Structures are given as C-alpha cells and as structure tokens.
Short mmCIF file of C-alpha atoms and ligand atoms in Angstrom, two decimals:
data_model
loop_
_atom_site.label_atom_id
_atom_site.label_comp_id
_atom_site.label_asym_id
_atom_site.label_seq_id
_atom_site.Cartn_x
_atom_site.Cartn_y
_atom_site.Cartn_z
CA UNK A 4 -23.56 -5.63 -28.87
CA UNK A 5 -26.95 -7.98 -27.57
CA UNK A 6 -30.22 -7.19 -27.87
CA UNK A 7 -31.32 -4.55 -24.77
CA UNK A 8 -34.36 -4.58 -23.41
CA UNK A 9 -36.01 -1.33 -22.86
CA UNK A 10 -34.87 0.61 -20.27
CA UNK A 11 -31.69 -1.37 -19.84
CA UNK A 12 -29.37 0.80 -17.87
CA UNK A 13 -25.25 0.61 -18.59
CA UNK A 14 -23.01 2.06 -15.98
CA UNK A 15 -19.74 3.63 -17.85
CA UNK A 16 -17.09 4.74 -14.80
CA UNK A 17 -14.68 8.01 -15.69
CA UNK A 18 -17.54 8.72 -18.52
CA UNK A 19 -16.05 12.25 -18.76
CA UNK A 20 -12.44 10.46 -20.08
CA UNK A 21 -11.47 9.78 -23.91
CA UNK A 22 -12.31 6.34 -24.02
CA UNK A 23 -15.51 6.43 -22.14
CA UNK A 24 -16.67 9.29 -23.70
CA UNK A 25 -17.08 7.09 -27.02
CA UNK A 26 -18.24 4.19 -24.92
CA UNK A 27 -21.13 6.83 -23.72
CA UNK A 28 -21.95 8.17 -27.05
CA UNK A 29 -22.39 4.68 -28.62
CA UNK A 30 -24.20 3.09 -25.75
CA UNK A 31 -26.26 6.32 -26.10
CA UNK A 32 -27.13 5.62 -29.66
CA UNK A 33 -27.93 2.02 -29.12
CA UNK A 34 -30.74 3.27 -26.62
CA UNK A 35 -29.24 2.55 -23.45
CA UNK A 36 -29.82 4.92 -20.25
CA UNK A 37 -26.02 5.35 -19.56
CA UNK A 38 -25.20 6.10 -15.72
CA UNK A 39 -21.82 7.77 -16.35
CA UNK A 40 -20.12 8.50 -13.25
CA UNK A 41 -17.23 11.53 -12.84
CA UNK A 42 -15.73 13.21 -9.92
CA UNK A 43 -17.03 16.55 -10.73
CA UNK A 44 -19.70 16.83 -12.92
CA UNK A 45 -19.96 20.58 -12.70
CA UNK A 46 -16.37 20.36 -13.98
CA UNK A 47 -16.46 22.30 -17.78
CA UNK A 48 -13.95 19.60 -19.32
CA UNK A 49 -17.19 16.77 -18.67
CA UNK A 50 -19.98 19.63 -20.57
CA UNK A 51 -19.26 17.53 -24.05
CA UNK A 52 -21.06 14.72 -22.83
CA UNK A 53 -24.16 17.36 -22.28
CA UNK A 54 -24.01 17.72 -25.70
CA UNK A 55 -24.30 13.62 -27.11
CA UNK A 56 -27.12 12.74 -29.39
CA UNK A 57 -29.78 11.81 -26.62
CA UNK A 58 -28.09 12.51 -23.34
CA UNK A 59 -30.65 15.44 -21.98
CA UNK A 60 -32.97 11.88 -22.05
CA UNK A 61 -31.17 9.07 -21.26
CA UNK A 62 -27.21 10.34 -19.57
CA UNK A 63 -27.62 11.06 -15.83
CA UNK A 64 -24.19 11.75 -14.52
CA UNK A 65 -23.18 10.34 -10.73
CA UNK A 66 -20.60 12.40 -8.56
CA UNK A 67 -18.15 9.17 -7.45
CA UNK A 68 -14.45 8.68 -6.94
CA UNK A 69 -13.27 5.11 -7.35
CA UNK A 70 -12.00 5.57 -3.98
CA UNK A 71 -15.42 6.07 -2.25
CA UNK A 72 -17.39 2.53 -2.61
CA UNK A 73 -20.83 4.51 -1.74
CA UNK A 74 -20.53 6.81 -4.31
CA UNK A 75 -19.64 4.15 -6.57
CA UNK A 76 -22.70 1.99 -5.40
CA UNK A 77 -25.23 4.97 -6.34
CA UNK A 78 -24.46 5.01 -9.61
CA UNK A 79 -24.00 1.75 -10.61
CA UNK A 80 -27.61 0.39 -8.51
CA UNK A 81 -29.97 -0.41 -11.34
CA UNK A 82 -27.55 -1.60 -13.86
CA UNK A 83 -27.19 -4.45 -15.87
CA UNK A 84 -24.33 -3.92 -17.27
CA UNK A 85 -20.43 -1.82 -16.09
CA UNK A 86 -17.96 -0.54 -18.00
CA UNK A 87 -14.77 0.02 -15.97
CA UNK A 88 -13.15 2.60 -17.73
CA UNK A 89 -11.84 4.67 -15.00
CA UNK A 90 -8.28 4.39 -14.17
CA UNK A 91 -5.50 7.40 -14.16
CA UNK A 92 -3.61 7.59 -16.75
CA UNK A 93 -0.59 10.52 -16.54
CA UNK A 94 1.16 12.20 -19.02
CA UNK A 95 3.99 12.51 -17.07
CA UNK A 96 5.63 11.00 -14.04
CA UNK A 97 3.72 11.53 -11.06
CA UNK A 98 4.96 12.43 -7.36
CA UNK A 99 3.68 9.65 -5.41
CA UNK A 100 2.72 6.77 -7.35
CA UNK A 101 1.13 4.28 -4.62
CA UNK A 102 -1.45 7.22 -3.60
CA UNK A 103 -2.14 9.01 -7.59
CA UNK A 104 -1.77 5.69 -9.18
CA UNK A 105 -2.15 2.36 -7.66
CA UNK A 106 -4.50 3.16 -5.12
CA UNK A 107 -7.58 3.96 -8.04
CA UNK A 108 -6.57 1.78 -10.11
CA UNK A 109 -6.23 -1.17 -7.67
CA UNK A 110 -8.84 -0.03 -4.83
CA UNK A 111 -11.13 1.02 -7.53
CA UNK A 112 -11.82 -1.88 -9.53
CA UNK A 113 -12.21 -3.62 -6.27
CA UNK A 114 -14.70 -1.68 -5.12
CA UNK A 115 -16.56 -0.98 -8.67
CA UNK A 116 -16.85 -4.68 -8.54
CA UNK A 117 -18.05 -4.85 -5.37
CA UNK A 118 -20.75 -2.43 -6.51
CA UNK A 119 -21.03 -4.20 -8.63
CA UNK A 120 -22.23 -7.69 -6.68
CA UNK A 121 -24.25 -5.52 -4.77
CA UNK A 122 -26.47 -4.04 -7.34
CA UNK A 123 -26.10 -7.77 -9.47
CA UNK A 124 -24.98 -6.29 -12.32
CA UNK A 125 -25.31 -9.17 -15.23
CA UNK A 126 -21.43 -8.44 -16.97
CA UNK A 127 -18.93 -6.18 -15.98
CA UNK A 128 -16.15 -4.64 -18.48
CA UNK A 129 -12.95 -4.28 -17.70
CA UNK A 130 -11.19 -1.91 -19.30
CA UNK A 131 -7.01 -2.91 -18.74
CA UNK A 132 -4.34 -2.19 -21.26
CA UNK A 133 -1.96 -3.43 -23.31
CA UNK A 134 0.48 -2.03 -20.06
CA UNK A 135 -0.92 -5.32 -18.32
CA UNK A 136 0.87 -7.94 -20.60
CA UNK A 137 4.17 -6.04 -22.25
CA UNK A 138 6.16 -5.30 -19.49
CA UNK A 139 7.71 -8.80 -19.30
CA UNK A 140 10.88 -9.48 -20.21
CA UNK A 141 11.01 -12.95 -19.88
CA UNK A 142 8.31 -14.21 -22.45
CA UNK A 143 10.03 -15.55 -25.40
CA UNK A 144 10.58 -13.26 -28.73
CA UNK A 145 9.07 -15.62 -31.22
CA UNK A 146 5.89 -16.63 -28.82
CA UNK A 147 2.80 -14.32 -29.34
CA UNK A 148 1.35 -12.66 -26.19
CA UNK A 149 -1.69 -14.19 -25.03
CA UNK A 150 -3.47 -14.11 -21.79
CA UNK A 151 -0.19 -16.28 -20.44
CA UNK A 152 1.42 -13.34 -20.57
CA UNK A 153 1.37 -10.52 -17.91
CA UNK A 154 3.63 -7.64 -16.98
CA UNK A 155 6.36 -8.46 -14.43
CA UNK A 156 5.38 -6.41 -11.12
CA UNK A 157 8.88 -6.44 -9.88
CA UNK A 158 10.45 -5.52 -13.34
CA UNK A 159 7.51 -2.43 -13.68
CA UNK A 160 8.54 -1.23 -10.54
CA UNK A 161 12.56 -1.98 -10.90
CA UNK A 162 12.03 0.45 -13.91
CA UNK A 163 9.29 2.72 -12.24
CA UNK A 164 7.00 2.07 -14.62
CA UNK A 165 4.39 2.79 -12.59
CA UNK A 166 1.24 2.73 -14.70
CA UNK A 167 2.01 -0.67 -16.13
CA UNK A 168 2.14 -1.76 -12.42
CA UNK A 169 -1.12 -0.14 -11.62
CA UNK A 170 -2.70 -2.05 -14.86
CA UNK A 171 -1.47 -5.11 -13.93
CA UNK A 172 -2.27 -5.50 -10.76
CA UNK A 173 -5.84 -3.65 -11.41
CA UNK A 174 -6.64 -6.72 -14.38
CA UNK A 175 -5.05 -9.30 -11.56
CA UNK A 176 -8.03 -8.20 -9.10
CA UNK A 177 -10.56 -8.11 -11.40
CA UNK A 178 -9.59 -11.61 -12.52
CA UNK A 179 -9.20 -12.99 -8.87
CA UNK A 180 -12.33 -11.16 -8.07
CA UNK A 181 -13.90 -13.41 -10.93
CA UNK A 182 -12.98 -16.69 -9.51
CA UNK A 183 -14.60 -15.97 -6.17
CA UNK A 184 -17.72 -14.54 -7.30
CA UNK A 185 -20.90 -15.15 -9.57
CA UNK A 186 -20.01 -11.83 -11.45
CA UNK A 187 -19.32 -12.58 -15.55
CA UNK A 188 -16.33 -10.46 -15.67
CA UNK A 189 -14.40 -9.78 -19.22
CA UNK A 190 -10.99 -7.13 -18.93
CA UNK A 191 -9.74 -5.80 -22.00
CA UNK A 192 -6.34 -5.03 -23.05
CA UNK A 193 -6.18 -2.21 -25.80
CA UNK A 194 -2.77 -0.63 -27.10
CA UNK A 195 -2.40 3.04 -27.78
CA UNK A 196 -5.90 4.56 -28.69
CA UNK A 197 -5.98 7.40 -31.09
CA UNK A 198 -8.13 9.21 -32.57
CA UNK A 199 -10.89 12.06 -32.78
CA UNK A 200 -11.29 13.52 -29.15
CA UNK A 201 -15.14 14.17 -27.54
CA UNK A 202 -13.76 16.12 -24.86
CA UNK A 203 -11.98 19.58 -25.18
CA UNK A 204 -9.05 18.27 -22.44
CA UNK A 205 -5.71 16.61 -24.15
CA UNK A 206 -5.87 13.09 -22.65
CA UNK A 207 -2.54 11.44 -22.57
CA UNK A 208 -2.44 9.62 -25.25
CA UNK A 209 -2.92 12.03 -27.48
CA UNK A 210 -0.64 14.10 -26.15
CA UNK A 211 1.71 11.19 -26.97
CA UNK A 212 0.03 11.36 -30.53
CA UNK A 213 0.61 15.00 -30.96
CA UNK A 214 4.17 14.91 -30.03
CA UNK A 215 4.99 12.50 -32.59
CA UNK A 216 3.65 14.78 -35.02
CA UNK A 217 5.74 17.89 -33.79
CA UNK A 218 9.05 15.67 -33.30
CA UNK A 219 10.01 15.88 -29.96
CA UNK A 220 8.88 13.07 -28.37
CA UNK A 221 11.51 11.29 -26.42
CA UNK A 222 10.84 7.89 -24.08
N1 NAP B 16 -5.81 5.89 -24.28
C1 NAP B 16 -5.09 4.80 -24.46
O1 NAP B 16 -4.21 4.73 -25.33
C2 NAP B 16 -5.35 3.58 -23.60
C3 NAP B 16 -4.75 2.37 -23.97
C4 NAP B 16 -4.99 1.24 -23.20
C5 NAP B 16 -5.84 1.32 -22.11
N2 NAP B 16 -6.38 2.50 -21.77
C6 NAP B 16 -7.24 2.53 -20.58
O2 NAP B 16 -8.46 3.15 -20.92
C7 NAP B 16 -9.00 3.82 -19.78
C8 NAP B 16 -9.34 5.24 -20.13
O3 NAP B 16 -8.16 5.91 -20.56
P1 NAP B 16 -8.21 7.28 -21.38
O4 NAP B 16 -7.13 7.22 -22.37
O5 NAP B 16 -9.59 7.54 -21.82
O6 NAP B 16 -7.74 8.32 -20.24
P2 NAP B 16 -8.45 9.62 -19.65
O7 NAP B 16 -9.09 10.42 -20.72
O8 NAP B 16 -7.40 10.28 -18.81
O9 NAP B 16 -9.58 9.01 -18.73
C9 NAP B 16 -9.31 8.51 -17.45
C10 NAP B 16 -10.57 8.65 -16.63
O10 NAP B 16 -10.37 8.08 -15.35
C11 NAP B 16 -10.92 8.96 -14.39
N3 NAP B 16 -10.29 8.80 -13.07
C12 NAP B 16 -8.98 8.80 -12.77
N4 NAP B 16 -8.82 8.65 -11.44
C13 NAP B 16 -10.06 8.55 -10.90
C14 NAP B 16 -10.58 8.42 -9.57
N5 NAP B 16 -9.79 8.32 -8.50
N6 NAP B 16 -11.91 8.36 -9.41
C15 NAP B 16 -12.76 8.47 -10.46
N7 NAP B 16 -12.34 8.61 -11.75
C16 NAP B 16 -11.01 8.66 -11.95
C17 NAP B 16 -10.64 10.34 -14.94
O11 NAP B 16 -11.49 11.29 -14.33
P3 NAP B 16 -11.04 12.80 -14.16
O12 NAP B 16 -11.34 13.43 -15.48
O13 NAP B 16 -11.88 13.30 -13.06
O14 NAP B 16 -9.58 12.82 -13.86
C18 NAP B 16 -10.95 10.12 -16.41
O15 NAP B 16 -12.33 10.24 -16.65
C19 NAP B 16 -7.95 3.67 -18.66
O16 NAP B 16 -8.32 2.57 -17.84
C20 NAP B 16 -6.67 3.35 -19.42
O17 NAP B 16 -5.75 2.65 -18.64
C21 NAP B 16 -6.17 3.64 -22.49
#
C-alpha cells in the first residue's frame, strides 16, 4: 500500500461484508479514515466493525444502496481512494435474478463510479471474481487464463449461472467505464476466499467452506 497523507480518506462499499470487513480493518490500521458504506447500519450483523482497532476515531459508516447514486455520492465525497466491494453474492439460487442480482452488481458499479468522477476520487478498486473469467468454455485447456479471458454471457446464462453473469458484466462496465473517463480504475479477480470471519453472519463462501467440512456439499 502507498504512502497516505494524513487524513487521507478510503471509501470501502458493502464494508459490513466478509471481504470488506478485512479491507476496513487493515485500511484502519494503516491510518486511513475509512467511509464504509452499508444499507443498514443499525443492522446488528454490521456492530463488528464498531468494534475494529480505531474505528470509534476514524470508521464513519454511510446508509447507501448501490442502487441509489445519492446515497452512494455522500459517502464516497472526500475520498481519494474506493474500494468496490459490494456486490450480492447468494448462497443459493435466487428468485429473480435480473432484479437481486444483476441490477447491483451492474447498476452499482456504474453508479459507484460515477460517484466516483464526481467526488475525483484518485483510484478506484474493483473488486470482480474469479466468476468473471471461468465460465468460458471455449478458451483452450493448455492456455492459462489471463485478462483475454472472460466468462461467456450467453453460456452463464444458458446454464443460469447467474452470479458469474452479474460479475462479468459488472468487471465489463467498470472496464468500459475506464476507457471513457480520467478515473485510474484496477478490478480484481479473486477465487474462493476463506478464512477467519469479522462478522457474526455466515457469508457464502463459507458456507461453501463449512459444507465441505460436514460432507454434503453437492454442485
Ligand atoms: N468470498 C469469495 O469467495 C469471493 C470470491 C471472489 C470475489 N468475491 C467478491 O467479493 C465481494 C464481497 O464478497 P463477500 O464474500 O465478502 O460477500 P458478502 O459477505 O455477502 O458481502 C457482500 C456485500 O455486498 C453488499 N450488498 C449486496 N447488495 C447490495 C446493494 N444492493 N447495495 C449495497 N450493498 C449491497 C452486502 O450488504 P448487505 O450485508 O446489506 O447484504 C454485503 O456487505 C463481492 O463483490 C464478491 O463478488 C468474493
């Protein structure tokens, strides 16, 4: 991570989730003031981040949805830098996929990123997934996956595979969005993240984890 200067403030999106909430706690303990946004801060599954080393100082939490650009533009205004960590991500198949999935994940970055412009935020993080790149069937065996590579929207949705669509086509915005503007965009793609949990919620993930470890998972 750079030098900060004092007072630099970081914008973390979906702070309250399992990634972010590590994303908070280190920016936390690099000195940052760390605008984490969730959609209910009241909520008792976000009180763990209450409870980081130096968040009564420097962690003020913002009410947004990704779907509500204003909301989105309040927290992120004073900024230098985003992390773009919000983004469903369901444990199970969901009713209506355009609506509980594609909609945040596409919609959202577009508008954290045009919160983004607005508040001239120096880099922006986006946080895509491994999703973004697997799903494609046509990419030779023996050729390593590199930023060539991207899902296959048709074969994510011939297979309703619905969250790799919603990645993919979140990482495609943010990259488009990229060309046509001064912001220094970077997305990255993680695979499965595991590990100790900040917040007392099961995120999916490790629910995938933990049914490993009892034997009954099942794809
Ligand atoms: N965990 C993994 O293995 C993995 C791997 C690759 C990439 N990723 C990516 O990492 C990011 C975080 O995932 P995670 O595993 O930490 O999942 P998580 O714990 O479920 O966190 C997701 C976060 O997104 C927020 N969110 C969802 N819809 C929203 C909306 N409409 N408006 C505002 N916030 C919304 C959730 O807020 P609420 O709590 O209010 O629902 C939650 O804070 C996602 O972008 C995911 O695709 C995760």
């Amino acid at each position: 991570m750079a030098e900060k200067r004092d007072e630099e403030r970081v914008c973390v999106t979906g702070a309250g989730g399992y990634v972010a909430s590590w994303v908070v706690k280190l920016l936390l303990s690099k000195g940052f003031i760390v605008h984490g946004t969730v959609r209910d801060p009241c909520d008792e599954k976000n009180s763990h981040m209450k409870k980081l080393e130096k968040a009564s100082e420097n962690l003020k939490l913002f009410k947004a949805d990704l779907l509500e650009l204003e909301s989105l533009c309040a927290a992120i205004d004073g900024c230098t830098g985003v992390f773009h960590v919000a983004s469903p991500v369901p444990s199970a198949k969901v009713a209506n996929p355009e609506v509980e999935l594609l909609e945040p994940a596409v919609m959202g970055t577009r508008n954290v990123l045009k919160a983004c412009e607005k508040a001239k935020v120096k880099k922006v993080v986006v946080v895509s997934s491994v999703a973004a790149v697997n799903r494609n069937p046509n990419w030779p065996m023996d050729r390593p996956k590199d930023e060539e590579c991207w899902s296959d929207p048709e074969f994510c949705r011939t297979n309703q595979d619905f969250y790799s669509l919603a990645k993919t086509l979140a990482e495609s915005e943010a990259l488009e969005h990229a060309k046509k503007s001064d912001l220094n965009i970077v997305t990255i793609c993680p695979s499965m993240v595991i590990g100790p949990m900040l917040q007392s919620t099961l995120n999916a993930s490790s629910l995938l984890l933990l049914k490993y470890l009892k034997g009954f998972f099942s794809y």
